[in-house]
CSV table of C-alpha atoms and ligand atoms in Angstrom, one decimal:
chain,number,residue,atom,x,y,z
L,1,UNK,CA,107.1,77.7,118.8
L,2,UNK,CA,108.2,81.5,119.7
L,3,UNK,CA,105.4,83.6,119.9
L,4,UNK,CA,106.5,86.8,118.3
L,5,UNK,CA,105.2,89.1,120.9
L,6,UNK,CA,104.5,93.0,119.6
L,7,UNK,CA,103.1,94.6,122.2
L,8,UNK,CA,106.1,93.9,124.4
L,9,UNK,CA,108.7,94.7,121.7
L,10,UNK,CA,106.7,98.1,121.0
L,11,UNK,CA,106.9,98.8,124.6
L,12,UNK,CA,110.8,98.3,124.6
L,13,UNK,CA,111.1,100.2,122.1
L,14,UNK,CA,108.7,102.9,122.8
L,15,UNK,CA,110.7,103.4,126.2
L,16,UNK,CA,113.7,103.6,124.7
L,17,UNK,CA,112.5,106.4,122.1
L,18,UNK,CA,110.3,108.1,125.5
L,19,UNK,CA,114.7,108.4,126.6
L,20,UNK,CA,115.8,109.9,123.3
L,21,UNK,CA,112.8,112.1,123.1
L,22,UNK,CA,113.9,113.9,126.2
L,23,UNK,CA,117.4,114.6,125.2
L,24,UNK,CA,116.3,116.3,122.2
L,25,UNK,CA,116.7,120.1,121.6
L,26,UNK,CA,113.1,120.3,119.4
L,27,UNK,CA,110.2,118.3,120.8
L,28,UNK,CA,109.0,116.3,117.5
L,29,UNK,CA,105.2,117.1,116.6
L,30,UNK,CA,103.5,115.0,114.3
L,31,UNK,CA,100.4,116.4,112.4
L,32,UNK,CA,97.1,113.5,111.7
L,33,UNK,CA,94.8,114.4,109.2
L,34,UNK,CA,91.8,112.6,109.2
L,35,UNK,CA,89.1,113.3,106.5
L,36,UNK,CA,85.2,111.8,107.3
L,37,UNK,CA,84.4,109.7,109.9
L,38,UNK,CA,85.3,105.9,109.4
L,39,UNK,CA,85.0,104.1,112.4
L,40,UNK,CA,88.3,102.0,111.8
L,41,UNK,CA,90.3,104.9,111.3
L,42,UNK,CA,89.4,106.7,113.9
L,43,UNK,CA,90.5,103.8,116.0
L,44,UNK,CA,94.1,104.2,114.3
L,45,UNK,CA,94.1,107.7,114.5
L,46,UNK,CA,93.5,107.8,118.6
L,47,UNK,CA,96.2,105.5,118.6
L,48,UNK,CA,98.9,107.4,117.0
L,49,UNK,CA,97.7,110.1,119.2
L,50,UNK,CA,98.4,108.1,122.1
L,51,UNK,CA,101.5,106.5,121.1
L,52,UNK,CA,102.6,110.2,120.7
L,53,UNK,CA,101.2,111.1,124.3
L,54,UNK,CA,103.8,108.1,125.6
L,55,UNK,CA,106.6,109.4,124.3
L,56,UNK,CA,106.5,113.4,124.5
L,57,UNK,CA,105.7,113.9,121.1
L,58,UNK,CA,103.4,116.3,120.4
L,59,UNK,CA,100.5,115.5,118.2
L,60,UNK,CA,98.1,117.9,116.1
L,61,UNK,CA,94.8,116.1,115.7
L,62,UNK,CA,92.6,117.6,112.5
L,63,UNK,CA,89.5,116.4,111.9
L,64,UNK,CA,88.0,116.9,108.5
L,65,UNK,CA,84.1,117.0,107.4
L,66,UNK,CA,84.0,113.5,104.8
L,67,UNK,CA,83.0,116.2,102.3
L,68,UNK,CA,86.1,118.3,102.1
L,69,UNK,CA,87.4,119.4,98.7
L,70,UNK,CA,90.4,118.3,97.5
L,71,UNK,CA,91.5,121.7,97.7
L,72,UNK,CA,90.7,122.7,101.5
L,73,UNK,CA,92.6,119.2,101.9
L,74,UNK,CA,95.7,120.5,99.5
L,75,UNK,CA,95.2,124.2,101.5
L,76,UNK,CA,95.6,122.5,104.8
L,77,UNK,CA,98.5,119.6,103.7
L,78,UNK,CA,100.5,123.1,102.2
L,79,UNK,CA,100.1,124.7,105.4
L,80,UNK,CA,101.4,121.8,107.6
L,81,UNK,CA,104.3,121.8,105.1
L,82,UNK,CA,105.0,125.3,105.2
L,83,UNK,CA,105.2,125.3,109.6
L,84,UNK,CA,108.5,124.7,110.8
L,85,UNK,CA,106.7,123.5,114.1
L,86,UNK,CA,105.1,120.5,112.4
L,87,UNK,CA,108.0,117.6,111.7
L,88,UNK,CA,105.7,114.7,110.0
L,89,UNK,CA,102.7,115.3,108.6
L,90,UNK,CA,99.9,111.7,108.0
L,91,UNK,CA,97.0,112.4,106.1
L,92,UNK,CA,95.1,108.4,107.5
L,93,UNK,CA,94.3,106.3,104.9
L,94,UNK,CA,91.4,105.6,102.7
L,95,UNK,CA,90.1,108.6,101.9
L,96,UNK,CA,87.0,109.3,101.1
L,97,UNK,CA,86.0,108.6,97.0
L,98,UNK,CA,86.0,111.6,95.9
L,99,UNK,CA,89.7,112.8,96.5
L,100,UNK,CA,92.9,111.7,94.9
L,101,UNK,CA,94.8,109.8,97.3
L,102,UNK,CA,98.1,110.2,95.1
L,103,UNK,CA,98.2,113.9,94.7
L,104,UNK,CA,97.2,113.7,98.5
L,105,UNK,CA,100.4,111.8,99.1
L,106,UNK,CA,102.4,113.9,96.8
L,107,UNK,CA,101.3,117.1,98.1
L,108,UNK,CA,103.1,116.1,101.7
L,109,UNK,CA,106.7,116.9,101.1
L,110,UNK,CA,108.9,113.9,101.7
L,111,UNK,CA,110.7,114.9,104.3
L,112,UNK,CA,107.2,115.1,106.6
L,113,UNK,CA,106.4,112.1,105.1
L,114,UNK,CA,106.7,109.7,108.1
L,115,UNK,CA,104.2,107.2,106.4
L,116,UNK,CA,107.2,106.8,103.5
L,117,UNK,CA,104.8,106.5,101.0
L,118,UNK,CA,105.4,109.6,98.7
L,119,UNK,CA,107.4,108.2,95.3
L,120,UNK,CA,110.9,110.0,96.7
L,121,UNK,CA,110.6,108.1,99.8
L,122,UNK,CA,109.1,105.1,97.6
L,123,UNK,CA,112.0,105.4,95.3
L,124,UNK,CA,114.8,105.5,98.4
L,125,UNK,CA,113.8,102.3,99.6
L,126,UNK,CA,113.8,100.8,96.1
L,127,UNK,CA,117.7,102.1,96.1
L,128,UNK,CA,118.4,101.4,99.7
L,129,UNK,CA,119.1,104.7,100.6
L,130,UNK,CA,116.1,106.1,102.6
L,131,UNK,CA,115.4,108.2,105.5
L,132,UNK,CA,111.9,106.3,106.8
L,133,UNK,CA,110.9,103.2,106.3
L,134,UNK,CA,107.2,103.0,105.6
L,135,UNK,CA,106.0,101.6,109.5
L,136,UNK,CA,103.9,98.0,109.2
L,137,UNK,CA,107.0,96.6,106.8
L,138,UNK,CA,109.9,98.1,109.1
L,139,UNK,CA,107.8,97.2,112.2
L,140,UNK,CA,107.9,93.3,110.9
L,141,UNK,CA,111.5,93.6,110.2
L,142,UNK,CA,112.2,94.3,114.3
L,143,UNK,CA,109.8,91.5,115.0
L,144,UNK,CA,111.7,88.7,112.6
L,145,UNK,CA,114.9,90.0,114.2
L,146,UNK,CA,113.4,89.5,117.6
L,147,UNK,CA,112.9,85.4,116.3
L,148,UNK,CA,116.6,85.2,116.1
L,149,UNK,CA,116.4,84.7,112.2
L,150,UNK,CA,119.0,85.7,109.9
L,151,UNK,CA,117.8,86.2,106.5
L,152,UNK,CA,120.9,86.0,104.1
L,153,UNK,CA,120.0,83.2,101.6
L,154,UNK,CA,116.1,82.4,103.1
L,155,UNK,CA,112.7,82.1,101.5
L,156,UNK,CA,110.6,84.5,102.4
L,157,UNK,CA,106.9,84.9,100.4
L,158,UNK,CA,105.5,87.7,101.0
L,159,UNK,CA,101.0,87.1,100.1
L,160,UNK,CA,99.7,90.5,99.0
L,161,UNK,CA,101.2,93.2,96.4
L,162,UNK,CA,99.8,96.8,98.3
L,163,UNK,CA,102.3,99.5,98.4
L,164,UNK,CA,101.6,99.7,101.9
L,165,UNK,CA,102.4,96.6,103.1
L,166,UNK,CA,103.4,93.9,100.6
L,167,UNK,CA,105.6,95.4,98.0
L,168,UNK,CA,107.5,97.5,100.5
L,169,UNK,CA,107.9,94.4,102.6
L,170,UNK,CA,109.5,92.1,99.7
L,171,UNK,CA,112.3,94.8,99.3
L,172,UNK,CA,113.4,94.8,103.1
L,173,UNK,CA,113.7,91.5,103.0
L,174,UNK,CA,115.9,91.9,99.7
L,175,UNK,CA,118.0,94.5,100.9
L,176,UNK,CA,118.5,91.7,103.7
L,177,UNK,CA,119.6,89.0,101.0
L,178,UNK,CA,116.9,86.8,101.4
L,179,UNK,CA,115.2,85.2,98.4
L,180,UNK,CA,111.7,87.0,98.0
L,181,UNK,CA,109.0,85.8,96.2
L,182,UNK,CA,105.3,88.2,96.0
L,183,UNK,CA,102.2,86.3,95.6
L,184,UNK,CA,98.6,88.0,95.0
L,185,UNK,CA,95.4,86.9,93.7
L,186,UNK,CA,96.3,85.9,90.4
L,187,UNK,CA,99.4,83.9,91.8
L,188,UNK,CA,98.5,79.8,90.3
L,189,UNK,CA,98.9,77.3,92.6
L,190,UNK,CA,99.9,79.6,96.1
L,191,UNK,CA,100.4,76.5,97.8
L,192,UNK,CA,103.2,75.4,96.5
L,193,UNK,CA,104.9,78.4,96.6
L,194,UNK,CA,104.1,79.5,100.2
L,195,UNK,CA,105.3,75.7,101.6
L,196,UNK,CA,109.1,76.6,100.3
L,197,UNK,CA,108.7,79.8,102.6
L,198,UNK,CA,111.6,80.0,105.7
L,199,UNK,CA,109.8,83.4,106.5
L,200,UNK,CA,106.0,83.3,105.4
L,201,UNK,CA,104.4,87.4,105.4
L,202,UNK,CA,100.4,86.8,105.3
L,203,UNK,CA,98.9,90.5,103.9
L,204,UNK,CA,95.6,89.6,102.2
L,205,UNK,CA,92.9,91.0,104.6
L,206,UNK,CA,91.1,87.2,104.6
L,207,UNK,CA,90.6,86.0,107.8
L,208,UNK,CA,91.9,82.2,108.8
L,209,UNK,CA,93.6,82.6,104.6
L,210,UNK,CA,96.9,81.1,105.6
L,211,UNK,CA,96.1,77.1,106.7
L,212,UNK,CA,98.6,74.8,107.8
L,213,UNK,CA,98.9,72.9,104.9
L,214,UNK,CA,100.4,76.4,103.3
L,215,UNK,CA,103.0,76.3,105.5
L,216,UNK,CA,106.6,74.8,105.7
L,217,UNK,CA,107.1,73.2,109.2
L,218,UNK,CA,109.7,75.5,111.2
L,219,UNK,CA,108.4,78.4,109.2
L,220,UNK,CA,108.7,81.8,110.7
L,221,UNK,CA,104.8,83.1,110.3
L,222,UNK,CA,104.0,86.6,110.2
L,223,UNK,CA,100.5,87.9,110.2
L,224,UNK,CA,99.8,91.5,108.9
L,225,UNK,CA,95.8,91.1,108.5
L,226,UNK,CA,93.4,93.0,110.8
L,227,UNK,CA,89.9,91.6,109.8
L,228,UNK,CA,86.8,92.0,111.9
L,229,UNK,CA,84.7,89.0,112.2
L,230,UNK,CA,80.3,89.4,112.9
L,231,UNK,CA,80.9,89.0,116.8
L,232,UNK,CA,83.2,92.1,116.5
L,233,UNK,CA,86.6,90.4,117.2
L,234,UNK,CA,89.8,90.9,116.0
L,235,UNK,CA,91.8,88.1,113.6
L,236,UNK,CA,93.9,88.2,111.3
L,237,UNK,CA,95.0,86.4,108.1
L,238,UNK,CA,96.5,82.6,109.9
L,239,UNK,CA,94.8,80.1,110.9
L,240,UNK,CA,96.6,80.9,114.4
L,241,UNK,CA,95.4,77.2,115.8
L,242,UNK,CA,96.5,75.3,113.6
L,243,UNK,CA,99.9,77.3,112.1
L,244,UNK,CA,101.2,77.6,115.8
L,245,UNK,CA,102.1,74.4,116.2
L,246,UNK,CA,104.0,74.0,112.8
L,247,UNK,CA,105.7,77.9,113.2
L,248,UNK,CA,109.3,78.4,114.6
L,249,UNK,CA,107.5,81.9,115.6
L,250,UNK,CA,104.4,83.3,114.8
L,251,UNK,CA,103.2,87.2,115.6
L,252,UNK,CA,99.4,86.7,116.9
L,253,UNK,CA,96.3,88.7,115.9
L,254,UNK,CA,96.1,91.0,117.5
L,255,UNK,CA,99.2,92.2,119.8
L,256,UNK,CA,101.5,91.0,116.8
L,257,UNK,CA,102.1,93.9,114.1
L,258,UNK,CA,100.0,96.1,114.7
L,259,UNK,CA,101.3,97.6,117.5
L,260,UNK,CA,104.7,97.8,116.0
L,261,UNK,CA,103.6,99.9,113.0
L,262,UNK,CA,102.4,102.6,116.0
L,263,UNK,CA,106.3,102.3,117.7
L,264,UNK,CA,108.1,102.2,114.0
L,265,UNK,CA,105.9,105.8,113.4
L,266,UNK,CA,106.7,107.2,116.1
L,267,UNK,CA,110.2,106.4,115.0
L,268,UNK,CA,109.9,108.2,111.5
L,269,UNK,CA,108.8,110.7,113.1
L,270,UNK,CA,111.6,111.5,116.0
L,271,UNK,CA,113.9,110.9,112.6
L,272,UNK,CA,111.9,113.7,110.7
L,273,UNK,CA,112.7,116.2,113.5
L,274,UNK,CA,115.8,115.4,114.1
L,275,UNK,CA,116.6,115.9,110.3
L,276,UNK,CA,114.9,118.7,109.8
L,277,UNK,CA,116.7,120.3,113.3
L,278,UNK,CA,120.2,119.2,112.1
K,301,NAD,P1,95.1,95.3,100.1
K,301,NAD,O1,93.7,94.9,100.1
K,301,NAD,O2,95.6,96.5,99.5
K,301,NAD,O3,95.9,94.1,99.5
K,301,NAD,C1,95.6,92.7,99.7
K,301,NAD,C2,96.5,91.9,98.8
K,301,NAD,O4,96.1,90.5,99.0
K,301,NAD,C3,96.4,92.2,97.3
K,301,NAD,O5,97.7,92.5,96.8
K,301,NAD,C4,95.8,90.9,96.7
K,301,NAD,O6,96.5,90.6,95.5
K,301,NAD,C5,96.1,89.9,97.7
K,301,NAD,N1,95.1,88.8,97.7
K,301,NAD,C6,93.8,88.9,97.8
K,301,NAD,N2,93.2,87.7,97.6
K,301,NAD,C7,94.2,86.8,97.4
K,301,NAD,C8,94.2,85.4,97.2
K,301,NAD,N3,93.1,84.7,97.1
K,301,NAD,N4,95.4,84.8,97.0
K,301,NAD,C9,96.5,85.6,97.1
K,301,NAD,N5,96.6,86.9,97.4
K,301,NAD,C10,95.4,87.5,97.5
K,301,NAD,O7,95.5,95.1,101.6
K,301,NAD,P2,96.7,95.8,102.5
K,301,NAD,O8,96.5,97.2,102.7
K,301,NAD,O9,98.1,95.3,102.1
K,301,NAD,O10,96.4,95.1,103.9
K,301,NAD,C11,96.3,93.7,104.0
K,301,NAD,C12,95.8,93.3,105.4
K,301,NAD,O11,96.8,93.9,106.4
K,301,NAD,C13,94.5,93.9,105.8
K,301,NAD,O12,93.8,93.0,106.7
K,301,NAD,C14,94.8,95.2,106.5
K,301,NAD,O13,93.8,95.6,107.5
K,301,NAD,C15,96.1,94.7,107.3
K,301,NAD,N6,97.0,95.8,107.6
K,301,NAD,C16,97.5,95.7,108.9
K,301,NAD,C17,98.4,96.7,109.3
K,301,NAD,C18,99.0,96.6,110.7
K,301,NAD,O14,99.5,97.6,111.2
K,301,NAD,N7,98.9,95.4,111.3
K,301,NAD,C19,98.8,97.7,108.4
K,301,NAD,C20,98.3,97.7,107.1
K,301,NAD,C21,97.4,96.8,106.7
């Protein structure tokens, strides 16, 4: 079994984009919005802040009361747009109840939108033609190159339908000729699909979800969920115990994915500047 190790391919390539960063003309700046004060993503905010710190990026932190308006929100998103300075703009995800999320994401223009999640930079990927890639699928596409698998012709089962994660993540794999199948909660008998999986995606948010009896021996195992357990530790959605043995590769929870979503952010966002500087 190949443990699929993240934190040391983020590293790689975070060193490699620290090297590019310093032979650019602009110095990318990425703008974080944060709206309220949810202890999760504040985690993942000071994270992208640091994984901007690494590399010579400059990062705009702003920090908004959780009972902004949709309109100071809008005021402040426009802004960002409108200063040449500012190369990606993220607004971190959920917001609080009372604003839109999807005029939210609209409001960014795509070509700031390093997160890929407005509908052009949706509807790129869809069509293969796309400037960013949104950063959890495209980081999982360095780590299942870094197993050695080609894709052309596999199985891959992507569990969980989110437009973050899952739906984006089926289409990658398409666009690299494997055979995708999407599975969610209304999926009958998951089992039996997930067992005919070369390339198994867990992205439920269920901790120990994925058992071994779900999965094809020689599998590659990827595991997207970040759940907190009562004792405050991190797992994700595999029974990592008892998958590992049966896995060709596995990413673990946590040092697997997460920390390529950071590197593949940073890369959207040396991409934005450079685009926007051509
Ligand atoms: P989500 O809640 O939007 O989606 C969960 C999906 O799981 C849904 O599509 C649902 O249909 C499916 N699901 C739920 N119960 C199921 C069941 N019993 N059988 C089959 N499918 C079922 O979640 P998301 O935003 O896609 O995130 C999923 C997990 O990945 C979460 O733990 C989240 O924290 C984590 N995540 C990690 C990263 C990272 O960088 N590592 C990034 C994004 C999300």
């Amino acid at each position: 079994m190949k443990l699929l190790d993240g934190k040391a391919v983020s590293a790689r390539l975070m060193e490699e984009m620290a090297r590019e960063v310093e032979t650019l003309s602009v110095k990318p700046c990425l703008a974080v919005v944060l709206v309220g004060d949810d202890p999760a993503s504040r985690v993942y905010v000071n994270n992208k802040k640091k994984g901007c710190e690494k590399l010579g990026i400059r990062s705009l932190e702003y920090t908004m009361p959780k009972e902004t308006t949709q309109a100071q929100l809008l005021e402040l998103i426009d802004a960002l747009n409108e200063d040449k300075n500012v190369h990606g703009i993220l607004v971190q995800l959920p917001l609080p109840k009372h604003l839109d999320e999807k005029t939210v994401i609209r409001a960014i223009r795509p070509e700031k939108d390093v997160d890929a999640f407005h509908p052009v930079n949706v509807g790129k990927i869809m069509i293969g033609d796309f400037d960013f890639l949104p950063c959890t699928p495209a980081g999982i596409m360095e780590l299942i190159a870094e197993s050695g698998t080609d894709l052309t012709g596999k199985e891959c089962v992507v569990i969980g339908r989110s437009n973050i994660v899952g739906k984006p993540m089926a289409m990658l794999l398409l666009h690299k000729n494997a055979t995708v199948t999407i599975c969610h909660s209304k999926t009958r008998d998951l089992k039996e699909v997930t067992r005919r999986a070369d390339v198994l995606v867990a992205a439920v948010g269920i901790p120990n979800f994925v058992t071994a009896d779900m999965v094809r021996p020689g599998a590659v195992v990827i595991d997207v969920g970040i759940n907190r357990l009562d004792d405050g530790k991190l797992t994700g959605d595999v029974d990592f115990e008892a998958v590992s043995p049966i896995a060709s590769a596995i990413t673990p929870v946590p040092g697997g994915v997460g920390p390529m979503t950071i590197a593949m952010l940073m890369r959207n966002t040396i991409t934005a500047a450079k685009k926007q500087n051509q």
